[in-house]
Coordinates of C-alpha atoms in Angstrom, one line a residue:
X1308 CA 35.5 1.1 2.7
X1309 CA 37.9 -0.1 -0.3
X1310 CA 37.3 -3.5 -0.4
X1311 CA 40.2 -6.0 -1.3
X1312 CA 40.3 -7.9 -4.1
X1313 CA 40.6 -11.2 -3.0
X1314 CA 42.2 -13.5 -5.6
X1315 CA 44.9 -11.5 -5.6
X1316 CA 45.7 -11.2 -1.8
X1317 CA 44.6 -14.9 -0.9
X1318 CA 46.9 -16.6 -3.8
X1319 CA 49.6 -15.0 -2.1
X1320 CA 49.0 -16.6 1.0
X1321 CA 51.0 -19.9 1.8
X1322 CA 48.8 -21.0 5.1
X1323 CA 48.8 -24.6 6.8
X1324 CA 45.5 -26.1 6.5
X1325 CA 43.7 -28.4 9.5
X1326 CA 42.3 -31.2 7.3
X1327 CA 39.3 -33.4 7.9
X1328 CA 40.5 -36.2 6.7
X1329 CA 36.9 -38.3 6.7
X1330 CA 36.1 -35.5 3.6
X1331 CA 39.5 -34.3 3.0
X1332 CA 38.2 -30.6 3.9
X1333 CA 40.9 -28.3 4.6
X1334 CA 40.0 -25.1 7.2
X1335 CA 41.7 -21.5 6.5
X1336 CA 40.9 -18.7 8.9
X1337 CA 42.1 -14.5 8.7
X1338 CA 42.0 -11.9 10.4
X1339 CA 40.2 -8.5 9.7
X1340 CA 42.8 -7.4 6.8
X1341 CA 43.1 -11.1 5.2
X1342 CA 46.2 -12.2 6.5
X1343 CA 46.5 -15.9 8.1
X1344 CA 45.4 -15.8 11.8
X1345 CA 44.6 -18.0 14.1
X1346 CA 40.5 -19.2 14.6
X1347 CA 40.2 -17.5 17.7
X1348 CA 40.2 -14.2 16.2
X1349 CA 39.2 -15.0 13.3
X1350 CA 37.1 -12.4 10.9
X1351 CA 37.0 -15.0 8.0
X1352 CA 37.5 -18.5 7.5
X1353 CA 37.8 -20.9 4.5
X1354 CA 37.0 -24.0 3.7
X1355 CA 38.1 -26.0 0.5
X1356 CA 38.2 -29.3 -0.8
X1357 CA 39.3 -31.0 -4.1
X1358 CA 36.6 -31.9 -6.4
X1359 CA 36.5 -34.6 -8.9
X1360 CA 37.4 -32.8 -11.5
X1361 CA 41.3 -32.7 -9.5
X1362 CA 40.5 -28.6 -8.8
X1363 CA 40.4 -27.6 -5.1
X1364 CA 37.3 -25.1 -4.4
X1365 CA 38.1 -23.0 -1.7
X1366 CA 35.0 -20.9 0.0
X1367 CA 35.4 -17.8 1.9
X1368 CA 33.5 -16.6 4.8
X1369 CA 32.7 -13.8 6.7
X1370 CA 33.0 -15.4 10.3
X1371 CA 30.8 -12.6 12.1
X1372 CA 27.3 -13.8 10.3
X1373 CA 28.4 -16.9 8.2
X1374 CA 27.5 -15.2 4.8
X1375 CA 29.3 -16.7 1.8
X1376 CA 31.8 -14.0 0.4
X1377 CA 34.0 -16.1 -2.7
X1378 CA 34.2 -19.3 -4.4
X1379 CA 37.5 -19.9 -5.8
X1380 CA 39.5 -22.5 -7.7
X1381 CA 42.9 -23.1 -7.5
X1382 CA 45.4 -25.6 -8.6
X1383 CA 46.1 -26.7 -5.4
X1384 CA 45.4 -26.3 -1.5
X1385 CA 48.5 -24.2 -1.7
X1386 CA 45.9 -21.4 -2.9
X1387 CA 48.5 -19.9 -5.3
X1388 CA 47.1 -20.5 -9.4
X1389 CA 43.5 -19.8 -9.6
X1390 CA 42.3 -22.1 -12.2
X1391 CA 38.3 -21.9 -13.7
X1392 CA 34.9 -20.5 -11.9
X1393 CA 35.7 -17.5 -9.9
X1394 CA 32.3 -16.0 -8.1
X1395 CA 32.1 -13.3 -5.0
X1396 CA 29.0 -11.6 -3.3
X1397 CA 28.1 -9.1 -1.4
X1398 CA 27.2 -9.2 2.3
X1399 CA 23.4 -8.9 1.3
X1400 CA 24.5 -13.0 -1.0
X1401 CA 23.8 -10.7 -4.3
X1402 CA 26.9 -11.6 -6.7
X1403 CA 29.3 -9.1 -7.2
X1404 CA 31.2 -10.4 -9.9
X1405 CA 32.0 -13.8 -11.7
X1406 CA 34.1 -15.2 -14.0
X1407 CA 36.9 -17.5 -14.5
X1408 CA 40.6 -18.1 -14.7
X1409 CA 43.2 -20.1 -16.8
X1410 CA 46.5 -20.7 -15.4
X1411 CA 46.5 -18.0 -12.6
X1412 CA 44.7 -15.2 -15.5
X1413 CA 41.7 -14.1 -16.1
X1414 CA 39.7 -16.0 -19.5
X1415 CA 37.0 -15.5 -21.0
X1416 CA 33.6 -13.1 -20.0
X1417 CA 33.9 -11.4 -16.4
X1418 CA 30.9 -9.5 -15.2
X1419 CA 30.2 -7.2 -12.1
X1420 CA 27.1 -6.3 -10.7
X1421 CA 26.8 -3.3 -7.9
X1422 CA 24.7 -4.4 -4.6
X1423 CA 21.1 -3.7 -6.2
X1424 CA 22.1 -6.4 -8.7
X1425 CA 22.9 -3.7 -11.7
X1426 CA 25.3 -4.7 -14.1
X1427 CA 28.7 -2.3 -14.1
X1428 CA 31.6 -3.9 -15.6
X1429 CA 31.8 -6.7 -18.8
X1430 CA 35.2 -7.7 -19.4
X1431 CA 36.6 -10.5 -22.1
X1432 CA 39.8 -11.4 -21.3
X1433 CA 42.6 -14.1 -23.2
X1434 CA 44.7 -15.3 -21.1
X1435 CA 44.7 -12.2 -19.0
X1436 CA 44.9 -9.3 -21.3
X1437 CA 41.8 -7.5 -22.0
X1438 CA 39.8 -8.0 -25.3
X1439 CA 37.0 -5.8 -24.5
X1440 CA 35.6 -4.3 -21.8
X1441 CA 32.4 -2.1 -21.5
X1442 CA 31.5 -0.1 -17.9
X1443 CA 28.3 0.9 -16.8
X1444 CA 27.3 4.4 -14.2
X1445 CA 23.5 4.8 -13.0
X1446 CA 22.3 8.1 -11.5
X1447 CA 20.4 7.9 -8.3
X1448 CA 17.3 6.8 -9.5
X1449 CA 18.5 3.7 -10.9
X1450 CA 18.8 5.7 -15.1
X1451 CA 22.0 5.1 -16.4
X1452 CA 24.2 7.6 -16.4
X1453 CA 27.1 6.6 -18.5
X1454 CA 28.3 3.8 -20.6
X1455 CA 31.9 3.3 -21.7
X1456 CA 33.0 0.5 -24.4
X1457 CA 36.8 0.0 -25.4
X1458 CA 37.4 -2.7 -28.0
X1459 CA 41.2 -3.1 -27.3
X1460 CA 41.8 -5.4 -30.8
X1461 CA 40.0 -3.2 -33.1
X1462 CA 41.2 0.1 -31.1
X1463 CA 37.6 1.1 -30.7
X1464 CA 36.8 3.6 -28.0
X1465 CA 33.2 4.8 -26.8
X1466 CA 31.9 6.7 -24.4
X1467 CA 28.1 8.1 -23.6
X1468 CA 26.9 10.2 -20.7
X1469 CA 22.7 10.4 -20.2
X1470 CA 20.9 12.6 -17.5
X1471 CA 18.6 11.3 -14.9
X1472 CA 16.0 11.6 -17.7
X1473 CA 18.0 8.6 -19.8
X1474 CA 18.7 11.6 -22.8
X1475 CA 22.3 11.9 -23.7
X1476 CA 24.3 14.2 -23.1
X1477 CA 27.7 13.7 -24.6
X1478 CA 29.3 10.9 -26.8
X1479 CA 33.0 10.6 -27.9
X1480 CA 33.2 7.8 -30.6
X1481 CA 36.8 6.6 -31.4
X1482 CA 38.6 4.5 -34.1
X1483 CA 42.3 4.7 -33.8
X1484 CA 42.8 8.2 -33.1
X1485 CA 40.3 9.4 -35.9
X1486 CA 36.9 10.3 -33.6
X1487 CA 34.6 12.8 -32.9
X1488 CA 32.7 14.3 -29.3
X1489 CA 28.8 15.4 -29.7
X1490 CA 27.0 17.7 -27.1
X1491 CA 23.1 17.5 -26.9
X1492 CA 20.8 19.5 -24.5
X1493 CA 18.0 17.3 -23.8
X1494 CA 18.7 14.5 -26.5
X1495 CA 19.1 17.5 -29.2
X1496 CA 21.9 17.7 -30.7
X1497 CA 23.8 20.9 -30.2
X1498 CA 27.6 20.6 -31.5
X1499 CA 29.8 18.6 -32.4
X1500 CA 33.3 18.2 -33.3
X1501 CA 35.3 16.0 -35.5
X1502 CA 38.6 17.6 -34.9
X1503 CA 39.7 15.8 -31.4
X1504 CA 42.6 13.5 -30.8
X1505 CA 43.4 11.1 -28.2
X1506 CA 46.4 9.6 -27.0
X1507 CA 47.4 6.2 -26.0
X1508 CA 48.5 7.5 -22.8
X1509 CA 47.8 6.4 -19.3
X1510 CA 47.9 9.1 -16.2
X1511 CA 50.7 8.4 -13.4
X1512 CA 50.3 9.0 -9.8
X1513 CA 54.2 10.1 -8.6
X1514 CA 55.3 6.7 -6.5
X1515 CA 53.1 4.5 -9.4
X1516 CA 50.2 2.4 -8.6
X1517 CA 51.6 0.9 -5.2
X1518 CA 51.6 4.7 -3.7
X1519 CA 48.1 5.4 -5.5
X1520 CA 47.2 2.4 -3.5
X1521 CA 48.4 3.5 -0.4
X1522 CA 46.9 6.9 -0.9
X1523 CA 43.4 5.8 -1.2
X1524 CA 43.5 3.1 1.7
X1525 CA 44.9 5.9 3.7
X1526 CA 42.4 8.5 2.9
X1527 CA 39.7 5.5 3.3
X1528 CA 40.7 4.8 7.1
X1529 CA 40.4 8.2 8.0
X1530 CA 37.3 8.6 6.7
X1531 CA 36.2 4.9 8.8
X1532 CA 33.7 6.1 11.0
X1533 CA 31.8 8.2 8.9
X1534 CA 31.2 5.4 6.1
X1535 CA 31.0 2.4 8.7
X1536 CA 28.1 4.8 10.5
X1537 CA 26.0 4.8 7.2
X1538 CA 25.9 1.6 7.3
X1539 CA 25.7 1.3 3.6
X1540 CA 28.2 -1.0 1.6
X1541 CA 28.9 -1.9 -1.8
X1542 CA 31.4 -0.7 -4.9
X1543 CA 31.4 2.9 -5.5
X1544 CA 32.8 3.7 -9.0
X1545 CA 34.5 7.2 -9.0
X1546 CA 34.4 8.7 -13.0
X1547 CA 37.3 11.4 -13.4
X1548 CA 39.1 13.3 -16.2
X1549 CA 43.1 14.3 -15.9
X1550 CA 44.1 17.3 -17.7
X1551 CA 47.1 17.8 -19.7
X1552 CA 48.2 20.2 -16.5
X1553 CA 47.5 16.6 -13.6
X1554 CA 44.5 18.1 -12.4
X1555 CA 41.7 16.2 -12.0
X1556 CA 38.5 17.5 -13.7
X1557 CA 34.9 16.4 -12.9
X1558 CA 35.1 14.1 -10.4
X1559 CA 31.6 11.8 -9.9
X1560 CA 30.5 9.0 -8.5
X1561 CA 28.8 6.6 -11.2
X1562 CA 27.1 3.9 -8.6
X1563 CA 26.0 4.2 -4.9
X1564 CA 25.2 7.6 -5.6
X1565 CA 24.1 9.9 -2.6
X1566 CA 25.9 7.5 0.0
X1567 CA 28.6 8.3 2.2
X1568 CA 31.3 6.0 0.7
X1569 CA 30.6 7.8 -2.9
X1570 CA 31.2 11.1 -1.2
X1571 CA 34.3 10.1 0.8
X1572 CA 35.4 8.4 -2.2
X1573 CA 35.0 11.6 -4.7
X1574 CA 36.5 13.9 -2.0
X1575 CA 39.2 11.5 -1.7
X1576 CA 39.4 11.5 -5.9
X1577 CA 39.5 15.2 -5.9
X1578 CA 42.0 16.0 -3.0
X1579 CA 44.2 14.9 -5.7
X1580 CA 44.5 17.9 -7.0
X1581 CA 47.5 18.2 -9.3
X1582 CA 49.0 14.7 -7.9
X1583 CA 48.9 13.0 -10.6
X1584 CA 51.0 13.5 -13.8
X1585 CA 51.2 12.9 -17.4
X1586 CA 53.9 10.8 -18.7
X1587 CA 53.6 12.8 -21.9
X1588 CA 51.9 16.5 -21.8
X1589 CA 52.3 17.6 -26.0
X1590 CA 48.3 17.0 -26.3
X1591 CA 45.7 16.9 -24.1
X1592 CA 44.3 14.2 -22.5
X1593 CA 41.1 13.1 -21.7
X1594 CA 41.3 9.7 -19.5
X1595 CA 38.4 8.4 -17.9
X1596 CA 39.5 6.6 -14.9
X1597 CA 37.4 4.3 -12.3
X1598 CA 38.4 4.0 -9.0
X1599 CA 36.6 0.5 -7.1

């Protein structure tokens, strides 16, 4: 299922906290869609205290089996600025991502692993915008199946697709809008083309992201049963390309490969159909788009 991001939905929380005042230790508890509840019902719980370093750790649990699920720093036990160390994990304790925060942004290096422990997303942030960022795919058998770099100050785009066999497949290299895309059958080169353009132009979904967002969580629920009775969890990392026309083009799923969240997930991706649209259709547009 589409798994929250927590920062974001816990620093909007304003809870009360039950302190113990022997260690100062503050309890949180939430129910089953992270909103303040009561410890009865309980799905998570929290704990946090401040640290000597005046920063309040807050730790996030999954109340069913214990397992750790964040570490977080804020500010305050208000939970609203994350400030420094940021880690989550998966239900299996493998780290899903970590990284750290500056006044309520992201700062610095941010890196996400899938469930196996494979790396699929380095970020560098300053002060919340994005620096650089470089996203990994792996085909079924654990080969990497794509690799995507964007250096956002030097306006440096790359992206590479392999086959299971690790030989590439495609590459578009871009600086500015000056680039080129490369085919290869087997590793061998078999065209290319210098003569491509890209735009800086981002895709729409009618409603914006708030209705995207509501889309997918809607699609995920009804798909509930099926993905709960695999059994299987982790991030699924949907790969697609938007047309000039809003379709969506080649729609794959880069990690958990084979499960039945990455075919929910593509089916959702594709069910799309013309849905989204261009906010500017001269040229065409190739975006690759990730959907966590």
């Amino acid at each position: 299922m589409k798994k929250k991001s927590l920062p974001v939905i816990i620093s909007l929380f304003i809870l009360s906290a039950a302190g113990f005042s022997q260690e100062k230790q503050f309890a949180y508890y939430f129910d089953k869609d992270l909103n303040p509840g009561s410890k009865v019902n309980a799905a998570f719980y929290g704990r946090g205290m401040y640290q000597p370093n005046d920063l309040f750790e807050f730790r996030l649990y999954n109340s069913a089996n214990n397992n750790l699920l964040r570490i977080e720093n804020y500010t305050d036990s208000s939970l609203q600025v994350n400030e420094g160390a940021s880690v989550s994990f998966y239900e299996n304790s493998n780290v899903e991502s970590k990284g750290s925060y500056a006044s309520g942004k992201p700062d610095g290096l941010w890196i996400k692993w899938d469930s196996t422990g494979r790396v699929i997303d380095s970020t560098i942030y300053e002060k919340g915008k994005k620096m650089t960022e470089t996203s990994l795919g792996y085909h079924k058998n654990g080969i990497m199946d794509s690799l995507v770099h964007i250096n956002f100050t030097s306006d440096i785009y790359q992206r590479k697709y392999y086959d299971d066999s690790a030989r590439l497949g495609s590459e578009v290299n871009f600086i500015g809008q000056n680039g080129f895309l490369k085919y290869y059958d087997k590793g061998n080169l078999t065209s290319s083309d210098s003569v491509f353009s890209r735009l800086e132009i981002e895709a729409e979904f009618p409603g914006g992201n708030s209705a995207w967002n509501r889309y997918i969580v809607t699609r995920l629920q009804n798909n509930a049963d099926k993905i709960l009775k695999s059994g299987e969890y982790g991030t699924c990392i949907v790969k697609f390309i938007v047309g000039k026309d809003g379709k969506i083009r080649e729609a794959e799923a880069t990690t958990m490969k084979g499960t039945a969240l990455a075919e929910v997930a593509v089916s959702i991706i594709k069910m799309v159909l013309s849905g989204i649209r261009l906010l500017n259709t001269d040229e065409q547009l190739m975006l690759t788009g990730y959907n966590r």
